[in-house]
PDB file of C-alpha atoms in Angstrom:
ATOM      1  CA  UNK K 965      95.620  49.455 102.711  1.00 43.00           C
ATOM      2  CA  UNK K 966      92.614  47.776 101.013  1.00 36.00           C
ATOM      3  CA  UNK K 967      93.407  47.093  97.336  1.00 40.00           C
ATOM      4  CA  UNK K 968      91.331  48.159  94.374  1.00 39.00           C
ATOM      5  CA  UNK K 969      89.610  45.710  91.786  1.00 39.00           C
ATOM      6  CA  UNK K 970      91.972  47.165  88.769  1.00 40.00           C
ATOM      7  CA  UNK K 971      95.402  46.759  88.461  1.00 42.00           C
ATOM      8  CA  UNK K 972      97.311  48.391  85.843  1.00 44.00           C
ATOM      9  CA  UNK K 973     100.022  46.365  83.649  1.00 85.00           C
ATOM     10  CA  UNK K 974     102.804  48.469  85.830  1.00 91.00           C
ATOM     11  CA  UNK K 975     101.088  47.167  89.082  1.00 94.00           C
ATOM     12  CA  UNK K 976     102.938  44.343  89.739  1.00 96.00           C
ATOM     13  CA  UNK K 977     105.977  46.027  89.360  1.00 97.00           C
ATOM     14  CA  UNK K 978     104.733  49.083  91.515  1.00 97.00           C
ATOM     15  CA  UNK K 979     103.620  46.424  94.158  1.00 96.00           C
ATOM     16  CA  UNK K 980     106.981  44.566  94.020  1.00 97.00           C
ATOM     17  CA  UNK K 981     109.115  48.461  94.585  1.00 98.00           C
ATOM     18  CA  UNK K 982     106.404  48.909  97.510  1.00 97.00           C
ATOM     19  CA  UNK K 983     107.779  45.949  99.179  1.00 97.00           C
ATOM     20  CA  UNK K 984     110.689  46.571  98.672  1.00 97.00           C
ATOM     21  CA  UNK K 985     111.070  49.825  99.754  1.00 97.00           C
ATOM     22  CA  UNK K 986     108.734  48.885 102.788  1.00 95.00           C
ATOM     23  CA  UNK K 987     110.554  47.695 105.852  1.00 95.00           C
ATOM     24  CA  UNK K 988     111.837  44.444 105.536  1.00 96.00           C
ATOM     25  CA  UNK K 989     109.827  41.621 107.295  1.00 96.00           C
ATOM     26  CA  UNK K 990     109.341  37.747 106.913  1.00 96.00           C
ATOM     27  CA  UNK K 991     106.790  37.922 104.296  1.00 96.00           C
ATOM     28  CA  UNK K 992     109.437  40.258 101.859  1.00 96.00           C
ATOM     29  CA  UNK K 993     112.094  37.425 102.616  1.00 97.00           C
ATOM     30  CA  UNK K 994     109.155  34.443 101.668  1.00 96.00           C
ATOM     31  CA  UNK K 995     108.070  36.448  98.536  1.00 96.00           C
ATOM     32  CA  UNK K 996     111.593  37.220  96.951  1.00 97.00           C
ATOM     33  CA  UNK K 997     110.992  34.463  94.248  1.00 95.00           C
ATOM     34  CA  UNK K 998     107.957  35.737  93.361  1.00 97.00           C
ATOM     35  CA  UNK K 999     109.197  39.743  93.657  1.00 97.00           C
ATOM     36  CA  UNK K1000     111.924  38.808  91.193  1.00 97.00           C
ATOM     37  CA  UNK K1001     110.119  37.320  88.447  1.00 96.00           C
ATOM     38  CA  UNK K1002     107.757  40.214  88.195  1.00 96.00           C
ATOM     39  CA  UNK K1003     110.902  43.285  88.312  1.00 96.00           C
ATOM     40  CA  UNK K1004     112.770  40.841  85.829  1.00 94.00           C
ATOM     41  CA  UNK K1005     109.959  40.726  83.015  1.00 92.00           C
ATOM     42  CA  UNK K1006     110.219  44.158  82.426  1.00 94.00           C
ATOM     43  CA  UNK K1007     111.725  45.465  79.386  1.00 93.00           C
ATOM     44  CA  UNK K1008     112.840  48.956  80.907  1.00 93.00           C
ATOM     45  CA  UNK K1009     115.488  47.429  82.956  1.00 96.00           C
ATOM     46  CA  UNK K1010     118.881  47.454  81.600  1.00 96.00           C
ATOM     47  CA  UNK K1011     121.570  44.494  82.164  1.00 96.00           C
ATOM     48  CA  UNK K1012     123.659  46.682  84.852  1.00 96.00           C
ATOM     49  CA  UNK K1013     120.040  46.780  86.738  1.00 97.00           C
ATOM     50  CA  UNK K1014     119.322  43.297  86.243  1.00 96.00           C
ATOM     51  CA  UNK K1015     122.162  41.756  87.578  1.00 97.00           C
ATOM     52  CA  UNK K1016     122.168  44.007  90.715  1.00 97.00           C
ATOM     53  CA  UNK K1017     118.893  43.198  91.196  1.00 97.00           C
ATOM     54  CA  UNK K1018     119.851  39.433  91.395  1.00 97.00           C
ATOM     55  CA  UNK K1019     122.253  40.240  93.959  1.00 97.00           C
ATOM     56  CA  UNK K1020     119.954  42.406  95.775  1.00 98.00           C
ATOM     57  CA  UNK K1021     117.561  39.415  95.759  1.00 97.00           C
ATOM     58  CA  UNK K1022     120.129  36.711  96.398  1.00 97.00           C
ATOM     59  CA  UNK K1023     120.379  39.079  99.665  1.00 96.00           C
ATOM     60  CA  UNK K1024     116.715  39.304 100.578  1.00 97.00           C
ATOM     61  CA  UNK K1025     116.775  35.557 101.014  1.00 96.00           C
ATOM     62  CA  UNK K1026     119.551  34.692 102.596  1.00 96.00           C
ATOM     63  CA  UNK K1027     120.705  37.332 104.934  1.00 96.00           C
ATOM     64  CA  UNK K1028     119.222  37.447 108.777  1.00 97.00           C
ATOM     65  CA  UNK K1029     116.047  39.365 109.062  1.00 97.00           C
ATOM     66  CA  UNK K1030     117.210  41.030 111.930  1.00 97.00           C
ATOM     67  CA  UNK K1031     119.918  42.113 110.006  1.00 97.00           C
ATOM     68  CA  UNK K1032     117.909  43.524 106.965  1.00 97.00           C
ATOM     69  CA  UNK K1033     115.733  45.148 109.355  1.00 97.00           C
ATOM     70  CA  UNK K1034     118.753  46.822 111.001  1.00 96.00           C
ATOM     71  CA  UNK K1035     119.975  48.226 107.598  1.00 96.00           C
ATOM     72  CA  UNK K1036     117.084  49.648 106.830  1.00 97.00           C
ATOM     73  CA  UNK K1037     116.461  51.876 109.646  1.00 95.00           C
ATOM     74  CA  UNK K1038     120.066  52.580 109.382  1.00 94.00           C
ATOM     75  CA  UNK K1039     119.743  54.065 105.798  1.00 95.00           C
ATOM     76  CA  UNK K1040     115.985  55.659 106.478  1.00 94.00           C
ATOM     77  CA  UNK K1041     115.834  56.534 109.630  1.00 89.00           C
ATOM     78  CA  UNK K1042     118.593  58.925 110.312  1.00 86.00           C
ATOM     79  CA  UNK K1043     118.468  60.790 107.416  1.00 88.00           C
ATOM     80  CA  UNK K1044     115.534  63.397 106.465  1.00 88.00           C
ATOM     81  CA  UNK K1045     117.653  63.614 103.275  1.00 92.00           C
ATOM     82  CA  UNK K1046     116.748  59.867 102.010  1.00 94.00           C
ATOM     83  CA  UNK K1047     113.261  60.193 103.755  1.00 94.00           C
ATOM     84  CA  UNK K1048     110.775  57.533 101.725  1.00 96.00           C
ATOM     85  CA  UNK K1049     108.106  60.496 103.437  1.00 94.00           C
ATOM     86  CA  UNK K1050     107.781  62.617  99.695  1.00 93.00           C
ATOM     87  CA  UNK K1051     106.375  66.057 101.520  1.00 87.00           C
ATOM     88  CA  UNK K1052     109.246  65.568 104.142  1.00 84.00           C
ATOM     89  CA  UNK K1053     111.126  66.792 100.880  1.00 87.00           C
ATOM     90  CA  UNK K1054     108.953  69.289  99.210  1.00 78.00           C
ATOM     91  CA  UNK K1055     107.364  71.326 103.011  1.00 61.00           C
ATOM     92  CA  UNK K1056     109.999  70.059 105.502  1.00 58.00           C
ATOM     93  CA  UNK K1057     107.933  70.608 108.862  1.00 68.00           C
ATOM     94  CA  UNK K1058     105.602  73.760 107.585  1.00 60.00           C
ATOM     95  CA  UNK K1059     102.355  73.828 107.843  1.00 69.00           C
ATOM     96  CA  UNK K1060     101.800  73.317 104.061  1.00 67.00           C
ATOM     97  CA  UNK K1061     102.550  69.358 104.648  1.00 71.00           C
ATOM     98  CA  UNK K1062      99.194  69.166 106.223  1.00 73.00           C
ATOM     99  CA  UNK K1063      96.565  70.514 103.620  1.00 83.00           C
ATOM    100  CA  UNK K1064      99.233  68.182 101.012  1.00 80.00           C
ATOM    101  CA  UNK K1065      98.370  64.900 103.163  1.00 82.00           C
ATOM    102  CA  UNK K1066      94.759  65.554 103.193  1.00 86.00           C
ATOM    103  CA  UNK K1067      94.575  66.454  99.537  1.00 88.00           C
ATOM    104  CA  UNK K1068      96.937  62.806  99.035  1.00 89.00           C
ATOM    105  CA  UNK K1069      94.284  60.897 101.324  1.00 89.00           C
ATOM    106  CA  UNK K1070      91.664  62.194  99.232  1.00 90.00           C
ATOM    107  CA  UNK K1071      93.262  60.647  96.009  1.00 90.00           C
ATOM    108  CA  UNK K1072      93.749  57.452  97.551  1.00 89.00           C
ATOM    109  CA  UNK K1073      89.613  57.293  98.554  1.00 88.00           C
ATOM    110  CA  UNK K1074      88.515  57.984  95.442  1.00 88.00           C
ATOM    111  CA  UNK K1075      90.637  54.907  93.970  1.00 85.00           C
ATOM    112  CA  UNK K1076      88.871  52.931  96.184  1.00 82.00           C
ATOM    113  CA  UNK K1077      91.774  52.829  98.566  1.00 81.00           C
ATOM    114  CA  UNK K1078      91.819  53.645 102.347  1.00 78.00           C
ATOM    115  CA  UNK K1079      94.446  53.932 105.142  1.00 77.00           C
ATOM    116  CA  UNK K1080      94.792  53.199 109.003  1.00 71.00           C
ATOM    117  CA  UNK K1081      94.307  56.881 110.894  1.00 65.00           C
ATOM    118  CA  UNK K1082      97.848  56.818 111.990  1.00 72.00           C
ATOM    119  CA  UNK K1083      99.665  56.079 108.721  1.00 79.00           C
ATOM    120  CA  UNK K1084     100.880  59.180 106.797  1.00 88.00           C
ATOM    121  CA  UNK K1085     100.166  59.086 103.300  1.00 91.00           C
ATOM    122  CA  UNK K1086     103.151  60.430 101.761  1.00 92.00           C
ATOM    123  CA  UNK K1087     105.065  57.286 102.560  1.00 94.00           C
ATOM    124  CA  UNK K1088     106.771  56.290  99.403  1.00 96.00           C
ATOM    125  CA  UNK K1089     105.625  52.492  99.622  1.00 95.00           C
ATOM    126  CA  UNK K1090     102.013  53.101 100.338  1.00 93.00           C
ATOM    127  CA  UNK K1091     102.111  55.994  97.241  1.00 96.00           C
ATOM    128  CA  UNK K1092     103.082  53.057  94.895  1.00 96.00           C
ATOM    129  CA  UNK K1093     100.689  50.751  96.205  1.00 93.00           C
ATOM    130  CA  UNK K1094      98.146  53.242  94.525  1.00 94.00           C
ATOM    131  CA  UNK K1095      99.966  54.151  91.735  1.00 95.00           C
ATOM    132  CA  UNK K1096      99.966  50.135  91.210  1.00 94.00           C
ATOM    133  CA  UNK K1097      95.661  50.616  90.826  1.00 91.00           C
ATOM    134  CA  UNK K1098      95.862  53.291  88.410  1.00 93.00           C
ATOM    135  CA  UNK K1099      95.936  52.835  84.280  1.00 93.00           C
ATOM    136  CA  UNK K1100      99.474  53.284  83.347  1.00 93.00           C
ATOM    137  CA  UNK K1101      99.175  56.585  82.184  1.00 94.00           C
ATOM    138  CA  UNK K1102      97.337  57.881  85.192  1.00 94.00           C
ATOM    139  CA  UNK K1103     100.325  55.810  87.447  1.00 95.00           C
ATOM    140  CA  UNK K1104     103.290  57.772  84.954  1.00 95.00           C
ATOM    141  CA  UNK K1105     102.122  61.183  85.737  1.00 95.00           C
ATOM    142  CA  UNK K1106     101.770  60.796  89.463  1.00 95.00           C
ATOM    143  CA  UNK K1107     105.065  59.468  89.311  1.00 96.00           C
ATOM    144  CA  UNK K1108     106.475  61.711  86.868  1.00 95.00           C
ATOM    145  CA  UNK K1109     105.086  64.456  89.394  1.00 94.00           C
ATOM    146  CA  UNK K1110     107.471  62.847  92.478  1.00 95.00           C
ATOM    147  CA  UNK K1111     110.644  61.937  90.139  1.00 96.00           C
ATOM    148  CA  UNK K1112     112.139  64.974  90.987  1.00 95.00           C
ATOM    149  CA  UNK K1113     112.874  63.662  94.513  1.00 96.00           C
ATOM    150  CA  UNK K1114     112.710  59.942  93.334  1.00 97.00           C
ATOM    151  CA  UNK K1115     116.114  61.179  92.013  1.00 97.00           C
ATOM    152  CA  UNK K1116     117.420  63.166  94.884  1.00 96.00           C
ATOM    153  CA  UNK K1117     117.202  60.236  96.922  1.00 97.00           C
ATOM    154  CA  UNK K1118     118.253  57.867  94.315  1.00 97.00           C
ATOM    155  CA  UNK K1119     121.267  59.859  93.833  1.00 96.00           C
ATOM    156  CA  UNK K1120     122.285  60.562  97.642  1.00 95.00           C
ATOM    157  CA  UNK K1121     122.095  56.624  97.821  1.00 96.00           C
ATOM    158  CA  UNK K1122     124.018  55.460  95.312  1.00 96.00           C
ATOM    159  CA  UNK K1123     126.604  58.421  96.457  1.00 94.00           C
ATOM    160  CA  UNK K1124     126.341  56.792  99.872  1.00 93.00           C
ATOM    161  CA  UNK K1125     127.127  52.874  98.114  1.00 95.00           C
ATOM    162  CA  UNK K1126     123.568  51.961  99.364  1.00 96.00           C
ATOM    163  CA  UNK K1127     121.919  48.913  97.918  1.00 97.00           C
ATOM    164  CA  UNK K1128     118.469  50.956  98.526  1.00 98.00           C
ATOM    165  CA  UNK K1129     119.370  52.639  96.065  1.00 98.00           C
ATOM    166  CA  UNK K1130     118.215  50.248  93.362  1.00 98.00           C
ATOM    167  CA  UNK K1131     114.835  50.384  93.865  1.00 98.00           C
ATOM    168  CA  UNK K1132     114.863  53.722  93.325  1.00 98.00           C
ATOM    169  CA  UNK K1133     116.787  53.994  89.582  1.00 98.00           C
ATOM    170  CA  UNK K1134     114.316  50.929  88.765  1.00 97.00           C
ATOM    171  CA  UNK K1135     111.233  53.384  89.714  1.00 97.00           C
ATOM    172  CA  UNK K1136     113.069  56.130  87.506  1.00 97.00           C
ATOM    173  CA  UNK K1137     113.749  53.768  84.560  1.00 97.00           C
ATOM    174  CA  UNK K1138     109.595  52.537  84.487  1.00 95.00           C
ATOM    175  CA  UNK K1139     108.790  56.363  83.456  1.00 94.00           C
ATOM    176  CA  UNK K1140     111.951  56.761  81.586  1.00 95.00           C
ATOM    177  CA  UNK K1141     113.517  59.775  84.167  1.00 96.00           C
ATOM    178  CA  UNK K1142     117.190  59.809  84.013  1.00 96.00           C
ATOM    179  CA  UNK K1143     118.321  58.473  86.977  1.00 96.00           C
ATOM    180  CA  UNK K1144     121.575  60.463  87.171  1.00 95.00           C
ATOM    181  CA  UNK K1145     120.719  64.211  86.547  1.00 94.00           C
ATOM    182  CA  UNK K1146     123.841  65.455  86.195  1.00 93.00           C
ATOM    183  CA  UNK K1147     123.393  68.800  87.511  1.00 93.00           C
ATOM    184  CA  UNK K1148     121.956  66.733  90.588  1.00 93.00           C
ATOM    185  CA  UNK K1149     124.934  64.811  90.845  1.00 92.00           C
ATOM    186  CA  UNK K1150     127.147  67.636  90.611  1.00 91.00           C
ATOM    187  CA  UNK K1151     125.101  69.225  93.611  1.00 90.00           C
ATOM    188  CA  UNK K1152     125.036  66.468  96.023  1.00 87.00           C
ATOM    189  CA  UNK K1153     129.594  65.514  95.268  1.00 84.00           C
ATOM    190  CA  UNK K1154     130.242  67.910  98.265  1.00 80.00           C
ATOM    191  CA  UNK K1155     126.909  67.924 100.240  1.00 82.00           C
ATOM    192  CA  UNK K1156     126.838  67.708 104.396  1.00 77.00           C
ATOM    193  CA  UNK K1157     125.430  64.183 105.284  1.00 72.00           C
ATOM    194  CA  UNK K1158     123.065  63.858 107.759  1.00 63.00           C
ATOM    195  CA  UNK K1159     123.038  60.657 108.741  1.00 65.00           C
ATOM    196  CA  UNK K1160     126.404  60.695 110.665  1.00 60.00           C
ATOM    197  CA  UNK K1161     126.854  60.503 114.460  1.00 61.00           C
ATOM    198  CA  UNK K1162     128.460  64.373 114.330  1.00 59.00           C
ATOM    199  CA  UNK K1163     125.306  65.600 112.208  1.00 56.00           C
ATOM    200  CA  UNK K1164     122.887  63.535 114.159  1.00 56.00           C
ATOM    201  CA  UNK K1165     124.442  65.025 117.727  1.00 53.00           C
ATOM    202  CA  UNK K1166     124.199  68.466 116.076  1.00 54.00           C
ATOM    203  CA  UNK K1167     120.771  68.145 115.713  1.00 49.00           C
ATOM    204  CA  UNK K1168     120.046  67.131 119.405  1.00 48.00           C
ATOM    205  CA  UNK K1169     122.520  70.076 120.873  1.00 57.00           C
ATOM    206  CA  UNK K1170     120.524  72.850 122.652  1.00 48.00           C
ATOM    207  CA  UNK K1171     121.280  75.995 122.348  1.00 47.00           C
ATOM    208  CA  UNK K1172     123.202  77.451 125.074  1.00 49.00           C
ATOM    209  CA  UNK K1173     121.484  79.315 127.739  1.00 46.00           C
ATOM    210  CA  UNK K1174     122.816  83.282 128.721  1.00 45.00           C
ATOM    211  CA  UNK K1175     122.455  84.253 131.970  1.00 43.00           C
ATOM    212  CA  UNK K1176     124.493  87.510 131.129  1.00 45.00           C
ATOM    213  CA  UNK K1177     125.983  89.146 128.842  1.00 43.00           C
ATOM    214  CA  UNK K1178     129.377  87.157 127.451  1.00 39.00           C
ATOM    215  CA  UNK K1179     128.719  84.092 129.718  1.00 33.00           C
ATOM    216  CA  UNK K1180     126.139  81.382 128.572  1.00 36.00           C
ATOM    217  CA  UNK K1181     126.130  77.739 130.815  1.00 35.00           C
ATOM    218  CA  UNK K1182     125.858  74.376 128.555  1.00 38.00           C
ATOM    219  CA  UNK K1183     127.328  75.967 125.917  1.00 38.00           C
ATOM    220  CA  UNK K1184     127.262  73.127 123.205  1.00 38.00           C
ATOM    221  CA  UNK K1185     126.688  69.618 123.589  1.00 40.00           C
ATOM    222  CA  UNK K1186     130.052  68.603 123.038  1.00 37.00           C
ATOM    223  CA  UNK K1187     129.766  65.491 125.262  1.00 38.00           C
ATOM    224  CA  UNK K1188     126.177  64.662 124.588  1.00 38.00           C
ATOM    225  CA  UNK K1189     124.588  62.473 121.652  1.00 35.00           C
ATOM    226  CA  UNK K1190     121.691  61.181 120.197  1.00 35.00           C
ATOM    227  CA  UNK K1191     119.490  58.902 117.924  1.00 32.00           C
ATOM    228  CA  UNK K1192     116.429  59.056 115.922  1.00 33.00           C
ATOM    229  CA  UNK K1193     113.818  56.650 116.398  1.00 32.00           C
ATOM    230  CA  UNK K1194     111.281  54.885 114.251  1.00 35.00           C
ATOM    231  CA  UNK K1195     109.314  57.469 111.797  1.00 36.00           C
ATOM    232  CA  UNK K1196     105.328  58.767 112.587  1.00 31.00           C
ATOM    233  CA  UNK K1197     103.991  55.733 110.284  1.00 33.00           C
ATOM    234  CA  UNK K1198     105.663  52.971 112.458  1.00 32.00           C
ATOM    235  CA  UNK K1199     107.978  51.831 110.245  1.00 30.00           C
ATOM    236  CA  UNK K1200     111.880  51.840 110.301  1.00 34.00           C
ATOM    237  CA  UNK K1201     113.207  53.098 107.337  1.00 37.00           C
ATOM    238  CA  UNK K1202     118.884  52.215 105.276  1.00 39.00           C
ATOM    239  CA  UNK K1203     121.088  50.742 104.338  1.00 37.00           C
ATOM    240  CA  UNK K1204     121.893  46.847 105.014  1.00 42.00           C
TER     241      UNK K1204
END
């Protein structure tokens, strides 16, 4: 993405999420110094948050790469219900997802802002990249707009004892959003995960086939199994 000439005062924090949240490669591990000077001069952050961003940091440099990067598709990638794709949460697979990208894309020219063909722009790291060129007002209410699912997924991590889940309470905490709803948290105590071999096989079980009536062949897929690969964007996205 090709940055604008303004930056508003919550860019460099919005920049520092987006890398974080991106998946993790040499240049995160290179700029952790740098990442955790910015996220530590602001004020919003409570003490709890501070010191578990330390630790978070402390394991951005020193942990293997490969590792990291292993983590993260592990949290991200099989689960639609930690997605870092935003319309993945509002349109699922309709058709409505489509008009929302172009509408997105749109926004993002007019900032002066423009992304590769194949990148979807409803990838939570590239959305803060532009909130991060926007006057702080402009960047609250886009944000404000999301923080609805900024807290499902914040929530489902932290249920889930992810450390990805810190990025996501600091993005709450910027525009002052609770970051526990309790209602939310209430909802999501005795929710289905997706993200576990049983649920992932589910999804990858084909329907058995009748041939007559009261006899079907393949019935289930009680033997079989399956994984999810790398999202549309290109990038892995869990937990490390």
């Amino acid at each position: 993405m090709m940055a604008a000439d303004r930056q508003s005062s919550f860019g460099p924090c919005l920049q520092a999420l987006s890398v974080l949240l991106h998946y993790p490669q040499q240049d995160t591990v290179d700029n952790a110094d740098a990442i955790a000077d910015v996220l530590a001069a602001r004020p919003e952050f409570p003490a709890d948050d501070r010191a578990e961003l330390e630790r978070f940091i402390h394991r951005l440099r020193r942990a293997e790469l490969l590792h990291q990067q292993a983590g993260y598709v592990e949290t991200f990638d099989r689960s639609k219900k930690v997605s870092l794709y935003l319309f993945e949460h509002v349109h699922g697979e309709s058709r409505d997802r489509g008009p929302a990208m172009v509408e997105l894309r749109m926004a993002y020219r007019e900032q002066g802002l423009d992304i590769a063909a194949n990148e979807l722009p409803d990838y939570l790291p590239m959305f803060l990249e532009f909130c991060a060129q926007l006057p702080d007002a402009d960047a609250c209410a886009w944000l404000e707009d999301v923080s609805h699912i900024l807290q499902e997924i914040h929530v489902r991590l932290y249920q889930r004892d992810s450390r990805y889940a810190l990025p996501f309470r600091l993005l709450l905490r910027l525009v002052d959003v609770e970051p526990w709803p309790a209602e939310l948290v209430e909802e999501t105590k005795e929710e289905k995960r997706d993200d576990t071999r049983e649920a992932i096989d589910s999804v990858w079980c084909e329907a058995p086939v009748t041939f007559e009536a009261g006899s079907a062949l393949g019935g289930g897929c009680s033997g079989g199994s399956g994984t999810q690969s790398g999202n549309a964007a290109g990038y892995g996205a869990g937990r490390a």
